[in-house]
């Protein structure tokens, strides 16, 4: 970029314009990136890349034209051609991968940003779901439903999420057709904070799929209030890629713990979302 230091280059209006434009786009990228609705979105480079590239090409070609030695000029042009070929190949691969895959890195602290990937909130299907057993958990007229819509709030953080309450033992069967696209379940299973001190042996959560004549367990975990780390929202990411385009029964199951004690088994499926894309389990922020 030695050409930029020459008086003629500084007076060249096109180069000045491209320099100012590239600098403005770079300032926009670094100054306002975190204020966008899609934070840390690498697609922002698609906005900044073209003007910066145009400025670089113009400056490089200007430098080539001002090189007195023909061999040096040819070398610079070859370097430019190689760089452009690599950049084109990289861009084509980038676009292809992004077209074929939607890689999602769920972060519950920023869940409003991920609503754009949500295909279905399963709380909307509770009224039509089949519940087994369908008996109440107590004899009172109200508040004894085995399965109901509610909200759990974690007292240590104030983090509250819409929840499908499911007192163990309970099986909730949702009938749905899995989309043709890649999808996964984003679930926040948890124990009701008001029952943490009631004793018991915890609850075993499981997600199963019933398709055709078979039933398969996709995810299972035992959560107990005796473990301090379990006194919070847990995270479960369950891919449904094997059932794309199929009509299935999606089963949310809560069972008593190993001692079969269901006295304090107030459990819930927080924020049960069906998401579009593929979850990146290697870089999930907890």
mmCIF file of C-alpha atoms in Angstrom:
data_model
loop_
_atom_site.group_PDB
_atom_site.id
_atom_site.type_symbol
_atom_site.label_atom_id
_atom_site.label_comp_id
_atom_site.label_asym_id
_atom_site.label_seq_id
_atom_site.Cartn_x
_atom_site.Cartn_y
_atom_site.Cartn_z
ATOM 1 C CA UNK A 1 0.000 0.000 0.000
ATOM 2 C CA UNK A 2 2.957 2.245 -0.594
ATOM 3 C CA UNK A 3 0.940 3.913 -3.370
ATOM 4 C CA UNK A 4 -1.377 5.453 -0.783
ATOM 5 C CA UNK A 5 1.539 7.431 0.644
ATOM 6 C CA UNK A 6 2.204 9.158 -2.658
ATOM 7 C CA UNK A 7 0.677 12.622 -3.265
ATOM 8 C CA UNK A 8 -1.024 11.508 -6.500
ATOM 9 C CA UNK A 9 -2.789 8.662 -4.715
ATOM 10 C CA UNK A 10 -4.026 10.935 -1.972
ATOM 11 C CA UNK A 11 -5.534 13.209 -4.591
ATOM 12 C CA UNK A 12 -7.223 10.425 -6.532
ATOM 13 C CA UNK A 13 -10.959 10.833 -5.847
ATOM 14 C CA UNK A 14 -11.969 7.225 -6.522
ATOM 15 C CA UNK A 15 -9.426 5.785 -4.120
ATOM 16 C CA UNK A 16 -10.336 8.383 -1.521
ATOM 17 C CA UNK A 17 -14.009 7.515 -1.864
ATOM 18 C CA UNK A 18 -13.372 3.769 -1.576
ATOM 19 C CA UNK A 19 -11.105 4.301 1.417
ATOM 20 C CA UNK A 20 -13.721 6.349 3.258
ATOM 21 C CA UNK A 21 -16.456 3.840 2.368
ATOM 22 C CA UNK A 22 -14.400 0.850 3.522
ATOM 23 C CA UNK A 23 -13.475 2.605 6.765
ATOM 24 C CA UNK A 24 -17.123 3.500 7.390
ATOM 25 C CA UNK A 25 -18.277 -0.086 6.871
ATOM 26 C CA UNK A 26 -15.561 -1.407 9.156
ATOM 27 C CA UNK A 27 -16.538 1.111 11.824
ATOM 28 C CA UNK A 28 -20.170 0.028 11.457
ATOM 29 C CA UNK A 29 -19.182 -3.617 11.779
ATOM 30 C CA UNK A 30 -17.118 -3.281 14.935
ATOM 31 C CA UNK A 31 -19.109 -0.494 16.623
ATOM 32 C CA UNK A 32 -22.663 -1.724 16.077
ATOM 33 C CA UNK A 33 -22.365 -5.480 15.644
ATOM 34 C CA UNK A 34 -23.552 -6.320 19.162
ATOM 35 C CA UNK A 35 -26.605 -4.071 18.823
ATOM 36 C CA UNK A 36 -28.086 -6.096 15.986
ATOM 37 C CA UNK A 37 -30.979 -8.491 16.552
ATOM 38 C CA UNK A 38 -28.764 -11.395 15.482
ATOM 39 C CA UNK A 39 -25.824 -10.965 17.782
ATOM 40 C CA UNK A 40 -22.459 -12.369 16.721
ATOM 41 C CA UNK A 41 -23.906 -13.047 13.280
ATOM 42 C CA UNK A 42 -21.059 -13.767 10.872
ATOM 43 C CA UNK A 43 -23.376 -12.957 7.970
ATOM 44 C CA UNK A 44 -22.585 -9.332 8.786
ATOM 45 C CA UNK A 45 -19.368 -9.881 6.860
ATOM 46 C CA UNK A 46 -21.529 -10.161 3.746
ATOM 47 C CA UNK A 47 -22.402 -6.486 4.245
ATOM 48 C CA UNK A 48 -18.901 -5.285 5.044
ATOM 49 C CA UNK A 49 -16.953 -7.580 2.722
ATOM 50 C CA UNK A 50 -17.815 -6.144 -0.738
ATOM 51 C CA UNK A 51 -16.750 -2.501 -0.144
ATOM 52 C CA UNK A 52 -13.584 -3.555 1.670
ATOM 53 C CA UNK A 53 -12.777 -6.013 -1.125
ATOM 54 C CA UNK A 54 -13.407 -3.390 -3.800
ATOM 55 C CA UNK A 55 -11.099 -0.952 -2.041
ATOM 56 C CA UNK A 56 -8.401 -3.619 -1.734
ATOM 57 C CA UNK A 57 -8.649 -4.573 -5.409
ATOM 58 C CA UNK A 58 -8.456 -0.972 -6.566
ATOM 59 C CA UNK A 59 -5.480 -0.208 -4.352
ATOM 60 C CA UNK A 60 -3.701 -3.417 -5.380
ATOM 61 C CA UNK A 61 -4.223 -2.841 -9.112
ATOM 62 C CA UNK A 62 -3.019 0.716 -8.698
ATOM 63 C CA UNK A 63 0.121 -0.596 -7.034
ATOM 64 C CA UNK A 64 0.633 -3.070 -9.892
ATOM 65 C CA UNK A 65 0.351 -0.300 -12.484
ATOM 66 C CA UNK A 66 3.014 1.743 -10.723
ATOM 67 C CA UNK A 67 5.593 -1.033 -10.456
ATOM 68 C CA UNK A 68 8.374 -0.311 -12.985
ATOM 69 C CA UNK A 69 9.633 -3.897 -13.282
ATOM 70 C CA UNK A 70 7.512 -6.120 -15.534
ATOM 71 C CA UNK A 71 8.407 -9.277 -13.592
ATOM 72 C CA UNK A 72 7.287 -7.738 -10.303
ATOM 73 C CA UNK A 73 4.056 -6.575 -11.917
ATOM 74 C CA UNK A 74 3.342 -10.113 -13.179
ATOM 75 C CA UNK A 75 4.038 -11.544 -9.729
ATOM 76 C CA UNK A 76 1.622 -9.112 -8.097
ATOM 77 C CA UNK A 77 -1.074 -9.965 -10.642
ATOM 78 C CA UNK A 78 -0.555 -13.689 -10.034
ATOM 79 C CA UNK A 79 -0.855 -13.152 -6.289
ATOM 80 C CA UNK A 80 -4.068 -11.211 -6.856
ATOM 81 C CA UNK A 81 -5.502 -13.928 -9.123
ATOM 82 C CA UNK A 82 -4.642 -16.632 -6.583
ATOM 83 C CA UNK A 83 -6.219 -14.647 -3.762
ATOM 84 C CA UNK A 84 -9.393 -14.018 -5.748
ATOM 85 C CA UNK A 85 -9.673 -17.713 -6.674
ATOM 86 C CA UNK A 86 -9.306 -18.737 -3.026
ATOM 87 C CA UNK A 87 -11.819 -16.110 -1.886
ATOM 88 C CA UNK A 88 -14.330 -17.244 -4.519
ATOM 89 C CA UNK A 89 -13.971 -20.904 -3.527
ATOM 90 C CA UNK A 90 -14.309 -20.027 0.158
ATOM 91 C CA UNK A 91 -17.427 -17.935 -0.488
ATOM 92 C CA UNK A 92 -19.065 -20.693 -2.554
ATOM 93 C CA UNK A 93 -18.356 -23.277 0.165
ATOM 94 C CA UNK A 94 -19.619 -20.899 2.866
ATOM 95 C CA UNK A 95 -22.870 -20.263 1.009
ATOM 96 C CA UNK A 96 -23.318 -23.969 0.287
ATOM 97 C CA UNK A 97 -22.826 -25.044 3.884
ATOM 98 C CA UNK A 98 -25.142 -22.331 5.184
ATOM 99 C CA UNK A 99 -27.767 -23.340 2.639
ATOM 100 C CA UNK A 100 -27.568 -27.015 3.601
ATOM 101 C CA UNK A 101 -27.231 -26.611 7.377
ATOM 102 C CA UNK A 102 -28.565 -24.262 10.011
ATOM 103 C CA UNK A 103 -26.148 -24.661 12.920
ATOM 104 C CA UNK A 104 -27.710 -23.399 16.146
ATOM 105 C CA UNK A 105 -25.874 -22.782 19.417
ATOM 106 C CA UNK A 106 -28.701 -22.427 21.952
ATOM 107 C CA UNK A 107 -28.136 -20.144 24.897
ATOM 108 C CA UNK A 108 -31.055 -19.962 27.353
ATOM 109 C CA UNK A 109 -29.946 -16.516 28.525
ATOM 110 C CA UNK A 110 -30.599 -15.204 25.006
ATOM 111 C CA UNK A 111 -33.564 -17.374 24.099
ATOM 112 C CA UNK A 112 -35.500 -14.478 22.557
ATOM 113 C CA UNK A 113 -32.826 -14.351 19.841
ATOM 114 C CA UNK A 114 -33.484 -17.980 18.954
ATOM 115 C CA UNK A 115 -37.241 -17.649 18.555
ATOM 116 C CA UNK A 116 -36.667 -17.160 14.827
ATOM 117 C CA UNK A 117 -35.605 -20.825 14.653
ATOM 118 C CA UNK A 118 -38.589 -22.075 16.652
ATOM 119 C CA UNK A 119 -41.081 -24.090 14.625
ATOM 120 C CA UNK A 120 -43.409 -25.055 17.448
ATOM 121 C CA UNK A 121 -43.925 -24.386 21.140
ATOM 122 C CA UNK A 122 -45.206 -27.688 22.517
ATOM 123 C CA UNK A 123 -47.096 -25.919 25.286
ATOM 124 C CA UNK A 124 -49.613 -25.096 22.539
ATOM 125 C CA UNK A 125 -50.384 -28.813 22.104
ATOM 126 C CA UNK A 126 -50.969 -29.735 25.743
ATOM 127 C CA UNK A 127 -54.744 -29.364 25.446
ATOM 128 C CA UNK A 128 -54.842 -32.037 22.719
ATOM 129 C CA UNK A 129 -52.140 -34.339 24.114
ATOM 130 C CA UNK A 130 -52.910 -37.744 25.616
ATOM 131 C CA UNK A 131 -51.922 -38.021 29.288
ATOM 132 C CA UNK A 132 -51.306 -41.341 31.050
ATOM 133 C CA UNK A 133 -52.408 -41.832 33.749
ATOM 134 C CA UNK A 134 -55.098 -39.185 33.553
ATOM 135 C CA UNK A 135 -55.939 -39.345 37.257
ATOM 136 C CA UNK A 136 -55.342 -36.305 39.522
ATOM 137 C CA UNK A 137 -52.507 -36.321 42.038
ATOM 138 C CA UNK A 138 -54.726 -35.395 44.993
ATOM 139 C CA UNK A 139 -58.372 -35.183 45.970
ATOM 140 C CA UNK A 140 -58.726 -31.407 45.885
ATOM 141 C CA UNK A 141 -61.021 -29.829 43.306
ATOM 142 C CA UNK A 142 -58.296 -27.533 41.948
ATOM 143 C CA UNK A 143 -54.534 -27.681 41.674
ATOM 144 C CA UNK A 144 -54.327 -31.449 41.473
ATOM 145 C CA UNK A 145 -53.918 -31.885 37.734
ATOM 146 C CA UNK A 146 -51.206 -34.378 36.880
ATOM 147 C CA UNK A 147 -50.313 -32.402 33.756
ATOM 148 C CA UNK A 148 -50.926 -28.670 33.374
ATOM 149 C CA UNK A 149 -49.440 -25.498 31.960
ATOM 150 C CA UNK A 150 -47.598 -23.435 34.541
ATOM 151 C CA UNK A 151 -44.351 -21.557 35.076
ATOM 152 C CA UNK A 152 -41.335 -22.443 37.209
ATOM 153 C CA UNK A 153 -39.078 -19.725 38.630
ATOM 154 C CA UNK A 154 -35.607 -20.510 39.920
ATOM 155 C CA UNK A 155 -35.243 -18.612 43.218
ATOM 156 C CA UNK A 156 -31.471 -18.163 42.939
ATOM 157 C CA UNK A 157 -31.639 -16.366 39.577
ATOM 158 C CA UNK A 158 -35.257 -15.363 38.982
ATOM 159 C CA UNK A 159 -35.128 -17.245 35.664
ATOM 160 C CA UNK A 160 -38.727 -18.136 34.847
ATOM 161 C CA UNK A 161 -39.883 -20.214 31.889
ATOM 162 C CA UNK A 162 -43.222 -21.501 30.616
ATOM 163 C CA UNK A 163 -43.470 -25.098 31.777
ATOM 164 C CA UNK A 164 -45.521 -28.212 31.178
ATOM 165 C CA UNK A 165 -46.053 -29.468 34.728
ATOM 166 C CA UNK A 166 -45.911 -33.277 34.791
ATOM 167 C CA UNK A 167 -46.094 -34.933 38.201
ATOM 168 C CA UNK A 168 -44.443 -38.337 38.034
ATOM 169 C CA UNK A 169 -45.500 -40.814 36.919
ATOM 170 C CA UNK A 170 -46.824 -39.199 33.752
ATOM 171 C CA UNK A 171 -46.585 -39.749 30.016
ATOM 172 C CA UNK A 172 -47.583 -36.937 27.666
ATOM 173 C CA UNK A 173 -48.100 -38.048 24.068
ATOM 174 C CA UNK A 174 -48.025 -35.390 21.348
ATOM 175 C CA UNK A 175 -49.134 -36.353 17.850
ATOM 176 C CA UNK A 176 -47.204 -34.418 15.227
ATOM 177 C CA UNK A 177 -45.539 -34.657 11.835
ATOM 178 C CA UNK A 178 -41.826 -33.957 11.889
ATOM 179 C CA UNK A 179 -40.805 -31.390 9.230
ATOM 180 C CA UNK A 180 -38.658 -32.427 6.284
ATOM 181 C CA UNK A 181 -35.929 -30.058 7.465
ATOM 182 C CA UNK A 182 -33.450 -30.912 10.193
ATOM 183 C CA UNK A 183 -35.022 -30.289 13.591
ATOM 184 C CA UNK A 184 -34.317 -30.809 17.274
ATOM 185 C CA UNK A 185 -36.067 -30.369 20.605
ATOM 186 C CA UNK A 186 -34.781 -27.729 23.005
ATOM 187 C CA UNK A 187 -36.040 -28.645 26.470
ATOM 188 C CA UNK A 188 -35.467 -27.312 29.968
ATOM 189 C CA UNK A 189 -36.474 -30.106 32.356
ATOM 190 C CA UNK A 190 -36.549 -29.154 36.013
ATOM 191 C CA UNK A 191 -37.928 -29.999 39.422
ATOM 192 C CA UNK A 192 -40.435 -27.599 40.946
ATOM 193 C CA UNK A 193 -38.464 -25.367 43.356
ATOM 194 C CA UNK A 194 -41.255 -25.483 45.936
ATOM 195 C CA UNK A 195 -40.686 -29.260 46.290
ATOM 196 C CA UNK A 196 -36.902 -29.215 46.627
ATOM 197 C CA UNK A 197 -37.038 -29.665 50.405
ATOM 198 C CA UNK A 198 -39.796 -32.287 50.420
ATOM 199 C CA UNK A 199 -37.426 -35.228 50.163
ATOM 200 C CA UNK A 200 -37.926 -38.026 47.672
ATOM 201 C CA UNK A 201 -35.570 -39.713 45.247
ATOM 202 C CA UNK A 202 -35.928 -37.384 42.284
ATOM 203 C CA UNK A 203 -37.512 -37.827 38.874
ATOM 204 C CA UNK A 204 -36.351 -39.625 35.747
ATOM 205 C CA UNK A 205 -37.103 -37.606 32.618
ATOM 206 C CA UNK A 206 -37.242 -39.309 29.230
ATOM 207 C CA UNK A 207 -38.078 -38.382 25.650
ATOM 208 C CA UNK A 208 -39.284 -41.189 23.417
ATOM 209 C CA UNK A 209 -40.685 -41.457 19.922
ATOM 210 C CA UNK A 210 -43.365 -43.896 18.856
ATOM 211 C CA UNK A 211 -43.381 -44.383 15.090
ATOM 212 C CA UNK A 212 -45.060 -47.280 13.324
ATOM 213 C CA UNK A 213 -44.811 -50.333 15.556
ATOM 214 C CA UNK A 214 -41.683 -49.275 17.398
ATOM 215 C CA UNK A 215 -40.731 -46.997 20.270
ATOM 216 C CA UNK A 216 -37.295 -45.523 20.846
ATOM 217 C CA UNK A 217 -35.782 -43.603 23.739
ATOM 218 C CA UNK A 218 -33.984 -40.518 22.441
ATOM 219 C CA UNK A 219 -32.939 -38.944 25.733
ATOM 220 C CA UNK A 220 -33.118 -39.820 29.435
ATOM 221 C CA UNK A 221 -31.824 -38.270 32.626
ATOM 222 C CA UNK A 222 -32.424 -38.614 36.344
ATOM 223 C CA UNK A 223 -32.698 -35.338 38.264
ATOM 224 C CA UNK A 224 -32.678 -35.222 42.047
ATOM 225 C CA UNK A 225 -32.900 -32.273 44.467
ATOM 226 C CA UNK A 226 -30.100 -33.884 46.489
ATOM 227 C CA UNK A 227 -27.653 -32.669 43.830
ATOM 228 C CA UNK A 228 -27.052 -28.888 44.096
ATOM 229 C CA UNK A 229 -26.488 -28.619 40.333
ATOM 230 C CA UNK A 230 -29.914 -30.159 39.727
ATOM 231 C CA UNK A 231 -31.642 -27.326 41.570
ATOM 232 C CA UNK A 232 -31.809 -25.296 38.409
ATOM 233 C CA UNK A 233 -32.946 -25.517 34.819
ATOM 234 C CA UNK A 234 -31.334 -28.395 32.972
ATOM 235 C CA UNK A 235 -30.790 -28.444 29.203
ATOM 236 C CA UNK A 236 -31.701 -31.189 26.753
ATOM 237 C CA UNK A 237 -31.170 -31.107 22.990
ATOM 238 C CA UNK A 238 -32.841 -33.981 21.162
ATOM 239 C CA UNK A 239 -32.344 -34.317 17.370
ATOM 240 C CA UNK A 240 -35.316 -35.587 15.352
ATOM 241 C CA UNK A 241 -33.468 -35.988 12.045
ATOM 242 C CA UNK A 242 -34.231 -39.727 11.836
ATOM 243 C CA UNK A 243 -37.959 -38.974 11.681
ATOM 244 C CA UNK A 244 -38.036 -36.254 9.051
ATOM 245 C CA UNK A 245 -41.358 -36.192 7.234
ATOM 246 C CA UNK A 246 -42.903 -38.871 9.477
ATOM 247 C CA UNK A 247 -46.038 -38.780 11.605
ATOM 248 C CA UNK A 248 -44.969 -39.695 15.138
ATOM 249 C CA UNK A 249 -46.064 -39.699 18.745
ATOM 250 C CA UNK A 250 -43.614 -37.698 20.798
ATOM 251 C CA UNK A 251 -43.597 -38.888 24.408
ATOM 252 C CA UNK A 252 -42.525 -36.767 27.370
ATOM 253 C CA UNK A 253 -42.166 -39.149 30.318
ATOM 254 C CA UNK A 254 -41.566 -38.436 33.988
ATOM 255 C CA UNK A 255 -41.070 -41.435 36.271
ATOM 256 C CA UNK A 256 -40.313 -41.735 39.992
ATOM 257 C CA UNK A 257 -36.723 -42.341 41.014
ATOM 258 C CA UNK A 258 -35.030 -45.660 41.785
ATOM 259 C CA UNK A 259 -36.874 -46.011 45.116
ATOM 260 C CA UNK A 260 -40.238 -45.549 43.344
ATOM 261 C CA UNK A 261 -41.083 -42.707 45.712
ATOM 262 C CA UNK A 262 -43.384 -40.244 43.943
ATOM 263 C CA UNK A 263 -44.364 -38.220 47.016
ATOM 264 C CA UNK A 264 -42.486 -35.079 45.943
ATOM 265 C CA UNK A 265 -42.105 -35.687 42.221
ATOM 266 C CA UNK A 266 -43.289 -32.301 41.004
ATOM 267 C CA UNK A 267 -41.509 -32.110 37.666
ATOM 268 C CA UNK A 268 -41.807 -29.957 34.586
ATOM 269 C CA UNK A 269 -40.706 -29.561 30.984
ATOM 270 C CA UNK A 270 -39.615 -25.962 30.678
ATOM 271 C CA UNK A 271 -39.624 -24.106 27.371
ATOM 272 C CA UNK A 272 -40.356 -27.162 25.179
ATOM 273 C CA UNK A 273 -39.471 -25.884 21.726
ATOM 274 C CA UNK A 274 -39.217 -27.695 18.414
ATOM 275 C CA UNK A 275 -36.352 -25.958 16.629
ATOM 276 C CA UNK A 276 -35.240 -25.761 13.029
ATOM 277 C CA UNK A 277 -31.602 -26.620 12.337
ATOM 278 C CA UNK A 278 -28.824 -28.698 13.843
ATOM 279 C CA UNK A 279 -27.681 -28.064 17.380
ATOM 280 C CA UNK A 280 -23.960 -27.391 17.830
ATOM 281 C CA UNK A 281 -23.411 -29.294 21.076
ATOM 282 C CA UNK A 282 -19.679 -28.536 21.075
ATOM 283 C CA UNK A 283 -20.104 -24.786 21.580
ATOM 284 C CA UNK A 284 -23.236 -24.415 23.676
ATOM 285 C CA UNK A 285 -23.146 -21.572 26.198
ATOM 286 C CA UNK A 286 -24.531 -22.563 29.581
#
